[in-house]
Short mmCIF file of C-alpha atoms in Angstrom, two decimals:
data_model
loop_
_atom_site.label_atom_id
_atom_site.label_comp_id
_atom_site.label_asym_id
_atom_site.label_seq_id
_atom_site.Cartn_x
_atom_site.Cartn_y
_atom_site.Cartn_z
CA MET A 1 0.08 -0.79 0.18
CA ALA A 2 1.02 3.13 -1.05
CA SER A 3 2.67 5.73 2.17
CA SER A 4 2.16 9.90 2.06
CA THR A 5 5.74 9.42 0.93
CA GLU A 6 4.65 7.90 -2.20
CA LEU A 7 1.79 9.65 -2.67
CA GLU A 8 3.71 13.37 -2.41
CA LEU A 9 6.10 11.49 -4.94
CA ALA A 10 3.49 10.99 -7.36
CA ARG A 11 1.64 14.51 -6.93
CA LYS A 12 5.44 16.25 -7.48
CA ILE A 13 5.46 13.98 -10.74
CA ALA A 14 2.22 14.86 -12.29
CA THR A 15 2.70 18.46 -11.03
CA GLU A 16 5.92 19.42 -11.74
CA LYS A 17 7.22 16.54 -14.37
CA LEU A 18 4.14 16.21 -16.06
CA ASN A 19 2.87 19.89 -15.63
CA LEU A 20 -0.65 18.13 -14.81
CA GLN A 21 -3.07 20.43 -13.51
CA VAL A 22 -4.06 17.85 -10.52
CA ARG A 23 -7.56 18.16 -8.36
CA ASP A 24 -6.99 14.79 -6.71
CA ILE A 25 -4.28 12.15 -6.19
CA GLY A 26 -4.96 8.99 -4.57
CA PRO A 27 -3.86 5.01 -4.51
CA ILE A 28 -5.37 2.66 -5.92
CA GLY A 29 -5.56 -0.88 -5.04
CA LYS A 30 -2.74 -2.63 -2.80
CA GLY A 31 -0.44 -3.48 -5.43
CA TYR A 32 3.02 -4.98 -4.56
CA ASN A 33 4.99 -4.56 -7.88
CA ASN A 34 3.45 -1.19 -7.72
CA PHE A 35 2.44 2.44 -6.65
CA ILE A 36 -0.73 3.35 -8.66
CA PHE A 37 -2.80 6.02 -8.31
CA LYS A 38 -5.63 7.82 -9.65
CA LEU A 39 -5.30 11.54 -10.70
CA SER A 40 -7.96 13.67 -11.52
CA LEU A 41 -7.20 16.84 -13.25
CA ASP A 42 -8.60 20.29 -13.69
CA ASP A 43 -6.56 20.81 -16.88
CA CYS A 44 -3.68 19.14 -19.02
CA HIS A 45 -3.61 21.82 -21.79
CA ASP A 46 -0.32 22.21 -20.75
CA PHE A 47 0.84 18.84 -20.39
CA ARG A 48 4.23 17.80 -21.09
CA SER A 49 6.20 14.46 -21.39
CA ASP A 50 9.51 14.05 -19.44
CA ARG A 51 11.15 14.33 -22.61
CA GLY A 52 9.38 17.17 -23.87
CA ARG A 53 8.95 15.40 -27.34
CA PRO A 54 6.87 12.47 -28.50
CA GLN A 55 8.17 9.44 -26.72
CA PRO A 56 8.32 5.80 -28.51
CA GLY A 57 4.83 4.12 -27.30
CA THR A 58 3.39 6.92 -26.35
CA VAL A 59 -0.06 8.58 -27.77
CA ALA A 60 -1.00 12.33 -27.53
CA LEU A 61 -3.01 13.19 -24.43
CA PRO A 62 -6.41 14.23 -25.23
CA PRO A 63 -7.25 17.97 -24.38
CA GLN A 64 -10.45 16.75 -23.23
CA THR A 65 -8.94 13.75 -20.26
CA ARG A 66 -9.82 14.47 -16.35
CA GLU A 67 -8.67 11.08 -15.27
CA LEU A 68 -5.62 9.20 -15.69
CA ILE A 69 -3.60 6.50 -14.01
CA LEU A 70 0.27 6.61 -12.61
CA ARG A 71 2.15 4.03 -11.93
CA ILE A 72 5.84 4.01 -10.39
CA PRO A 73 7.79 1.09 -9.93
CA ASN A 74 8.56 -0.12 -6.06
CA PRO A 75 11.88 -0.38 -6.42
CA ASP A 76 11.51 -3.87 -3.46
CA ALA A 77 9.95 -5.86 -5.79
CA SER A 78 12.54 -8.21 -6.74
CA LEU A 79 11.88 -6.63 -10.29
CA ASN A 80 14.97 -5.88 -12.78
CA ASN A 81 14.44 -2.08 -11.54
CA PRO A 82 16.49 -0.31 -14.71
CA ALA A 83 14.49 -2.23 -17.93
CA ARG A 84 10.81 -2.40 -16.37
CA VAL A 85 9.39 0.96 -17.44
CA GLU A 86 10.63 0.62 -20.80
CA HIS A 87 9.62 -3.18 -21.27
CA GLU A 88 6.69 -3.12 -20.34
CA VAL A 89 5.75 0.35 -22.54
CA ALA A 90 7.74 -1.67 -25.34
CA VAL A 91 4.82 -4.87 -24.73
CA LEU A 92 2.12 -2.47 -24.94
CA ALA A 93 2.65 -1.34 -28.05
CA LEU A 94 3.18 -4.66 -29.29
CA LEU A 95 0.16 -5.54 -27.81
CA ARG A 96 -1.73 -2.59 -29.60
CA SER A 97 -0.43 -3.82 -33.33
CA SER A 98 -2.40 -6.49 -33.03
CA GLU A 99 -5.11 -7.70 -36.04
CA SER A 100 -7.63 -8.20 -32.42
CA GLN A 101 -9.63 -5.41 -32.59
CA LYS A 102 -11.45 -6.59 -29.40
CA LEU A 103 -7.48 -6.52 -27.93
CA LYS A 104 -6.43 -3.55 -28.78
CA ALA A 105 -9.45 -1.68 -27.52
CA LEU A 106 -8.86 -3.28 -24.11
CA ILE A 107 -5.17 -1.89 -23.77
CA PRO A 108 -4.66 1.42 -22.10
CA ASP A 109 -2.85 4.26 -24.20
CA VAL A 110 0.03 5.57 -23.05
CA TYR A 111 0.91 9.10 -22.50
CA SER A 112 4.72 9.17 -21.23
CA TRP A 113 7.14 6.84 -19.50
CA LYS A 114 10.16 7.20 -17.52
CA ASN A 115 12.73 4.49 -17.03
CA TYR A 116 13.60 3.99 -12.82
CA VAL A 117 17.64 4.85 -12.14
CA ASP A 118 17.98 4.27 -8.29
CA SER A 119 15.93 5.40 -5.57
CA ASN A 120 16.14 9.10 -6.11
CA ASP A 121 15.26 9.28 -9.83
CA THR A 122 12.31 6.56 -10.18
CA GLY A 123 10.29 5.29 -12.97
CA TRP A 124 6.57 5.86 -14.35
CA ILE A 125 3.81 5.11 -16.29
CA LEU A 126 0.62 7.38 -16.81
CA SER A 127 -1.84 6.01 -19.45
CA GLN A 128 -5.58 5.65 -19.48
CA HIS A 129 -7.51 5.39 -17.54
CA MET A 130 -9.81 2.65 -18.09
CA GLN A 131 -13.79 1.49 -17.11
CA GLY A 132 -14.80 -1.64 -14.95
CA THR A 133 -14.54 -3.32 -12.03
CA ASN A 134 -11.81 -5.81 -10.49
CA VAL A 135 -13.55 -8.80 -9.40
CA GLY A 136 -10.21 -11.11 -8.82
CA LEU A 137 -11.09 -11.25 -5.28
CA GLU A 138 -14.23 -11.82 -5.50
CA PHE A 139 -14.16 -14.47 -8.47
CA PRO A 140 -13.86 -17.78 -6.61
CA ARG A 141 -17.23 -16.86 -4.69
CA ILE A 142 -19.12 -16.11 -8.47
CA PRO A 143 -21.76 -18.58 -9.22
CA LEU A 144 -20.42 -20.93 -11.82
CA GLU A 145 -22.40 -19.62 -14.33
CA ARG A 146 -21.02 -16.17 -14.04
CA GLN A 147 -17.60 -17.37 -13.80
CA LYS A 148 -17.89 -18.70 -17.35
CA ILE A 149 -18.96 -15.45 -18.84
CA ILE A 150 -15.90 -14.12 -17.60
CA VAL A 151 -13.71 -17.40 -18.99
CA HIS A 152 -15.05 -17.08 -22.13
CA GLN A 153 -13.72 -13.92 -22.85
CA LEU A 154 -10.35 -14.63 -20.82
CA ALA A 155 -9.74 -17.54 -23.77
CA GLN A 156 -10.37 -15.05 -26.28
CA ILE A 157 -7.72 -13.02 -24.45
CA ALA A 158 -5.26 -15.67 -24.04
CA LYS A 159 -6.17 -16.70 -28.26
CA ALA A 160 -5.27 -12.64 -29.37
CA ILE A 161 -2.23 -12.63 -27.43
CA GLN A 162 -0.37 -16.29 -28.44
CA ASP A 163 -1.90 -14.80 -32.21
CA LEU A 164 0.12 -12.05 -32.05
CA SER A 165 3.24 -11.66 -34.22
CA ILE A 166 5.93 -10.57 -33.33
CA PRO A 167 8.09 -8.64 -35.40
CA SER A 168 11.35 -9.63 -36.95
CA SER A 169 12.91 -6.95 -35.08
CA VAL A 170 12.71 -9.08 -31.72
CA ARG A 171 14.57 -11.27 -32.60
CA GLY A 172 15.54 -12.87 -29.29
CA TYR A 173 13.97 -14.40 -26.06
CA GLY A 174 13.29 -12.29 -22.80
CA GLY A 175 12.15 -8.70 -22.90
CA ALA A 176 11.60 -5.98 -25.30
CA CYS A 177 12.77 -2.30 -25.35
CA PHE A 178 12.72 0.75 -28.36
CA ASN A 179 15.93 1.13 -30.48
CA ASP A 180 16.39 4.95 -31.49
CA ALA A 181 14.37 4.68 -34.08
CA GLY A 182 11.65 3.88 -31.65
CA GLU A 183 11.15 -0.19 -32.83
CA VAL A 184 10.41 -2.38 -30.49
CA VAL A 185 13.25 -4.89 -30.39
CA SER A 186 14.77 -6.94 -28.13
CA GLY A 187 15.78 -6.21 -24.37
CA PRO A 188 16.31 -6.94 -20.72
CA ALA A 189 12.64 -8.31 -19.33
CA ALA A 190 10.99 -6.91 -15.94
CA LEU A 191 10.87 -10.18 -14.80
CA PRO A 192 14.90 -11.44 -13.30
CA ILE A 193 15.65 -13.78 -16.08
CA GLY A 194 18.54 -12.32 -17.24
CA ALA A 195 19.57 -10.04 -20.72
CA PRO A 196 17.67 -11.69 -24.09
CA TYR A 197 18.70 -15.11 -25.00
CA GLU A 198 19.57 -16.03 -28.83
CA THR A 199 17.29 -18.89 -28.17
CA TYR A 200 14.85 -20.78 -26.32
CA GLN A 201 16.87 -23.04 -24.83
CA ASP A 202 19.73 -20.25 -23.61
CA LEU A 203 16.51 -18.91 -22.04
CA TYR A 204 16.13 -21.76 -19.67
CA LYS A 205 19.95 -22.09 -19.11
CA GLY A 206 19.94 -18.65 -18.24
CA LEU A 207 16.15 -18.80 -15.92
CA LEU A 208 18.27 -21.50 -14.47
CA ARG A 209 21.73 -19.46 -13.85
CA ARG A 210 19.44 -16.68 -12.57
CA GLN A 211 18.16 -19.10 -9.44
CA LEU A 212 20.91 -20.81 -8.75
CA GLU A 213 22.71 -17.30 -7.99
CA LEU A 214 19.51 -16.20 -5.55
CA SER A 215 20.44 -19.62 -3.91
CA ASP A 216 23.01 -18.19 -3.18
CA SER A 217 22.24 -15.44 -1.60
CA SER A 218 19.35 -17.31 0.52
CA ASP A 219 20.94 -17.72 4.25
CA VAL A 220 19.04 -20.64 4.59
CA LEU A 221 19.66 -22.59 1.65
CA ASN A 222 23.48 -21.68 0.93
CA GLY A 223 23.61 -21.91 -2.91
CA TRP A 224 22.46 -25.77 -2.42
CA ARG A 225 26.38 -26.65 -0.86
CA ASP A 226 25.68 -27.98 2.45
CA SER A 227 22.82 -30.22 1.04
CA GLY A 228 25.67 -32.46 -1.64
CA LEU A 229 23.34 -30.89 -4.32
CA ARG A 230 24.79 -27.88 -5.81
CA ASP A 231 27.61 -30.27 -7.39
CA ARG A 232 25.09 -31.99 -8.97
CA LEU A 233 22.40 -28.95 -9.95
CA ASP A 234 26.22 -27.49 -11.62
CA LYS A 235 26.28 -30.34 -13.96
CA PHE A 236 22.30 -30.41 -14.94
CA LEU A 237 23.06 -26.89 -15.38
CA ALA A 238 26.08 -27.48 -17.86
CA GLU A 239 24.72 -30.72 -19.42
CA GLY A 240 21.14 -31.49 -18.32
CA ILE A 241 18.93 -28.52 -20.48
CA ASP A 242 20.61 -29.72 -23.68
CA ALA A 243 20.22 -32.84 -22.89
CA ILE A 244 16.27 -32.18 -22.74
CA PHE A 245 16.60 -29.57 -25.81
CA LYS A 246 18.13 -32.87 -28.04
CA THR A 247 15.19 -35.25 -27.07
CA THR A 248 12.58 -32.94 -26.84
CA ALA A 249 10.49 -31.49 -30.07
CA VAL A 250 10.26 -27.78 -29.41
CA SER A 251 8.77 -25.91 -31.88
CA SER A 252 11.06 -22.27 -32.60
CA ARG A 253 7.53 -20.12 -32.61
CA LYS A 254 8.26 -16.79 -30.32
CA CYS A 255 4.67 -16.24 -27.79
CA LEU A 256 4.58 -12.65 -26.02
CA VAL A 257 3.47 -13.46 -22.85
CA HIS A 258 1.54 -11.76 -20.70
CA GLY A 259 3.02 -13.63 -17.47
CA ASP A 260 0.06 -12.97 -15.04
CA LEU A 261 -2.92 -13.27 -17.29
CA SER A 262 -5.68 -13.58 -14.49
CA THR A 263 -8.83 -11.63 -13.58
CA HIS A 264 -7.49 -9.99 -10.66
CA ASN A 265 -5.59 -7.68 -13.66
CA ILE A 266 -8.74 -7.51 -15.29
CA LEU A 267 -11.52 -5.33 -15.34
CA VAL A 268 -15.40 -5.16 -16.19
CA ASP A 269 -18.65 -4.17 -16.60
CA PRO A 270 -20.24 -5.36 -13.26
CA ASP A 271 -23.64 -5.45 -14.86
CA THR A 272 -22.84 -7.40 -17.65
CA PHE A 273 -18.95 -9.13 -16.89
CA GLU A 274 -18.13 -7.67 -20.11
CA ILE A 275 -13.87 -7.56 -19.76
CA THR A 276 -13.20 -3.30 -20.44
CA ALA A 277 -9.58 -3.31 -20.23
CA LEU A 278 -6.41 -5.75 -19.61
CA LEU A 279 -3.32 -4.75 -17.09
CA ASP A 280 -0.66 -4.61 -15.56
CA PHE A 281 2.08 -6.38 -18.50
CA GLU A 282 5.45 -6.29 -16.49
CA LEU A 283 5.86 -9.68 -16.23
CA SER A 284 5.30 -10.18 -19.75
CA HIS A 285 8.53 -11.44 -21.63
CA ILE A 286 8.68 -13.51 -24.96
CA ALA A 287 9.01 -16.82 -24.66
CA SER A 288 7.09 -19.50 -25.96
CA PRO A 289 2.60 -20.90 -26.25
CA LEU A 290 3.51 -22.80 -23.72
CA GLU A 291 5.14 -20.17 -20.71
CA GLU A 292 1.43 -18.61 -20.34
CA TYR A 293 0.80 -21.80 -18.36
CA LEU A 294 3.71 -21.84 -16.51
CA TYR A 295 2.79 -18.21 -15.31
CA SER A 296 -0.82 -17.90 -15.62
CA PHE A 297 -4.43 -18.95 -14.89
CA TYR A 298 -4.41 -20.16 -11.50
CA ASP A 299 -7.86 -18.03 -10.82
CA VAL A 300 -9.30 -20.53 -12.87
CA HIS A 301 -6.90 -23.62 -12.24
CA GLY A 302 -5.60 -23.50 -15.53
CA LEU A 303 -1.66 -23.26 -14.19
CA LEU A 304 0.55 -26.58 -15.32
CA PRO A 305 2.08 -27.62 -12.17
CA GLY A 306 5.53 -29.15 -12.26
CA LEU A 307 6.38 -33.03 -12.49
CA TYR A 308 6.85 -33.35 -8.62
CA THR A 309 4.52 -31.75 -6.18
CA THR A 310 3.25 -33.04 -2.58
CA ASP A 311 -0.26 -31.68 -3.28
CA GLU A 312 -2.36 -34.36 -4.55
CA GLY A 313 -4.48 -31.99 -6.98
CA MET A 314 -1.88 -30.22 -8.72
CA VAL A 315 -0.43 -34.19 -9.42
CA ALA A 316 -4.72 -34.73 -11.03
CA VAL A 317 -4.07 -31.09 -12.19
CA ARG A 318 -1.15 -31.67 -14.18
CA LYS A 319 -2.79 -34.72 -15.86
CA ALA A 320 -6.23 -33.39 -16.56
CA LEU A 321 -3.74 -30.23 -18.46
CA LEU A 322 -1.81 -32.58 -19.96
CA ASP A 323 -3.57 -35.67 -21.21
CA GLY A 324 -7.14 -35.32 -20.83
CA PHE A 325 -9.78 -35.14 -18.03
CA PRO A 326 -11.59 -38.03 -16.24
CA SER A 327 -14.82 -38.80 -16.20
CA PRO A 328 -16.39 -38.33 -14.49
CA LEU A 329 -14.72 -35.34 -12.67
CA PRO A 330 -13.41 -35.29 -9.89
CA GLU A 331 -15.20 -34.21 -6.82
CA SER A 332 -14.46 -30.09 -6.19
CA PRO A 333 -14.13 -29.21 -2.52
CA PRO A 334 -16.20 -26.87 -0.97
CA LEU A 335 -14.32 -22.78 -1.64
CA PRO A 336 -12.50 -21.30 1.42
CA THR A 337 -14.20 -19.40 3.52
CA GLY A 338 -11.88 -16.75 4.56
CA PRO A 339 -8.02 -16.29 3.05
CA VAL A 340 -5.34 -19.03 1.67
CA ARG A 341 -2.32 -19.34 4.08
CA PHE A 342 0.13 -20.54 2.59
CA GLY A 343 0.93 -24.00 2.34
CA GLU A 344 -2.33 -24.67 2.21
CA LYS A 345 -3.53 -27.56 -0.92
CA GLN A 346 -5.59 -25.64 -3.84
CA ASN A 347 -9.51 -25.77 -3.90
CA ILE A 348 -9.30 -27.36 -7.33
CA GLN A 349 -13.12 -26.26 -8.50
CA TRP A 350 -13.00 -28.97 -11.13
CA GLU A 351 -16.00 -27.73 -14.35
CA LEU A 352 -14.37 -24.48 -13.55
CA LEU A 353 -10.81 -25.86 -15.18
CA LYS A 354 -12.92 -28.65 -17.15
CA ALA A 355 -15.01 -25.24 -18.46
CA TRP A 356 -11.40 -23.04 -18.88
CA ASP A 357 -9.72 -26.26 -20.91
CA ASP A 358 -13.22 -26.09 -23.27
CA GLU A 359 -13.27 -23.23 -24.07
CA LEU A 360 -9.43 -22.87 -25.07
CA ALA A 361 -9.79 -25.48 -27.34
CA ALA A 362 -13.11 -24.84 -29.17
CA LEU A 363 -11.53 -21.91 -30.15
CA GLY A 364 -8.68 -23.49 -31.51
CA VAL A 365 -5.88 -22.08 -28.56
CA LEU A 366 -3.11 -24.00 -28.68
CA ARG A 367 -2.46 -25.26 -25.08
CA PRO A 368 -0.51 -28.28 -22.59
CA ALA A 369 -2.41 -30.59 -23.96
CA THR A 370 -1.37 -29.59 -27.86
CA ILE A 371 1.66 -28.21 -26.92
CA PRO A 372 3.72 -31.57 -27.85
CA TYR A 373 6.88 -30.49 -25.01
CA ALA A 374 4.80 -29.40 -22.87
CA ALA A 375 5.55 -32.56 -19.88
CA ASP A 376 9.31 -31.83 -20.58
CA ILE A 377 9.60 -28.62 -20.83
CA SER A 378 6.81 -27.07 -17.30
CA ALA A 379 8.97 -30.37 -15.29
CA LEU A 380 12.01 -28.15 -16.77
CA HIS A 381 10.43 -25.07 -15.41
CA TRP A 382 9.49 -25.71 -11.80
CA PHE A 383 12.25 -27.84 -11.56
CA SER A 384 14.51 -24.05 -11.80
CA GLN A 385 12.34 -22.16 -9.63
CA ASP A 386 12.19 -25.24 -6.83
CA VAL A 387 16.14 -24.02 -6.97
CA CYS A 388 15.16 -20.88 -5.10
CA GLN A 389 11.78 -20.66 -4.05
CA PHE A 390 10.85 -16.72 -3.82
CA TYR A 391 10.09 -17.45 -0.18
CA PHE A 392 13.46 -17.75 1.17
CA LEU A 393 14.63 -14.81 0.20
CA GLN A 394 11.83 -12.77 2.18
CA ASP A 395 13.33 -12.00 5.59
CA MET A 396 9.30 -11.10 6.70
CA TRP A 397 8.26 -14.40 5.56
CA LEU A 398 11.29 -16.56 7.20
CA GLU A 399 10.78 -14.97 11.01
CA ALA A 400 7.33 -14.91 10.89
CA ILE A 401 6.50 -18.87 10.35
CA GLY A 402 9.63 -20.13 12.51
CA GLU A 403 12.67 -21.98 12.33
CA LYS A 404 10.83 -25.39 12.44
CA ARG A 405 8.82 -24.54 9.50
CA VAL A 406 11.42 -23.17 6.91
CA ALA A 407 13.46 -26.14 7.98
CA GLU A 408 10.42 -28.50 7.08
CA GLU A 409 10.40 -26.36 3.62
CA ARG A 410 13.92 -26.44 3.00
CA LYS A 411 13.50 -30.25 3.28
CA GLU A 412 10.74 -30.33 1.27
CA GLN A 413 12.19 -28.25 -1.65
CA GLN A 414 15.64 -30.82 -1.31
CA GLU A 415 13.76 -33.41 -1.58
CA LEU A 416 12.00 -32.28 -5.14
CA LEU A 417 15.45 -31.05 -6.54
CA GLU A 418 16.62 -34.47 -6.14
CA GLN A 419 13.83 -36.38 -7.60
CA TYR A 420 13.44 -33.93 -10.78
CA LEU A 421 17.77 -35.01 -11.34
CA THR A 422 17.64 -38.35 -9.92
CA GLY A 423 15.12 -38.97 -12.49
CA ARG A 424 17.27 -37.19 -15.37
CA GLY A 425 20.08 -38.89 -14.51
CA TYR A 426 21.84 -36.65 -12.29
#
């Protein structure tokens, strides 16, 4: 949640940097990655961009505009701060090149942006205020028939993003930025996965290498050096990923991945449940059609789990998404009445998940069951994540759960890593 310091910073950017006549300014939501503010304007005729000239990825601010959104990066969000603003603006520019008019109508216009330099010289994105209501928190408790209205539209969005043509100027895998001519080209992503990679294979090598580096920075994990695992992990990095790609029929097709496509990042008309906006592209990246299922769709239970997990529900979901759904469907447990605590098992709503998969199939969206390499690459992805789960870097979390629980979590992660390495012969 934005503090008075961030509120004052937002006001300073809006009035001093952008020369907007602001009547009111207030925070929106409790986002962690950004501090988000709604600006209510008296006038914007004297608006100027930070550079004083048109920026790539922007459009002219309509003079009648009276509401805007200002997003300021949270530097503590464990993202690639120097790259994240330009990357997101470049991705938004790609989306506005879509042949899908429906998708383009959901993308907010950008009027000004500035890259993050440091805590004393922060970045921002000034964008269109989109109408609608966020239903992410309420979605699990919305009646199934209403959920299906949203799910149908989410599948259409997934199809449009998957079909988006990636320009030849974007040559690698990873992120996006602008060249001097204002074209979208390959660049570093906001996700801390390293600067753009020439091949899909290199992307996964970079991901595992980054995870090993993060594990080195964790006092709890100590790079897995005191467990006898590090030598095996290093050998797998040197040899194992190449071996997987030699024996797996992996597509060379590049695809934009939203990275967090869910009901939390859309706005809807509260009366009709029509989606009115698609938001938050900072976790987006250029990969393959598979990766969207490794980062998104968790609220419809469409996130493809890893090969090794201690959650029986996740084992069943993986099998259904890869091999087809059982008939009859498994019984869905009751929805939680309160907040879901870390480590609790998922309450899989099977009718919702099946409805989601049916929508994807009807639209011809590539999905885990129709992506030949989904099983092997998803297993590799989650193995890499298990090398250093984000919570091992969160001091507040470590202190909150206590040493005993931390040790249990570490032991569980070690067992998952050992299972995968042994299965691959390392």
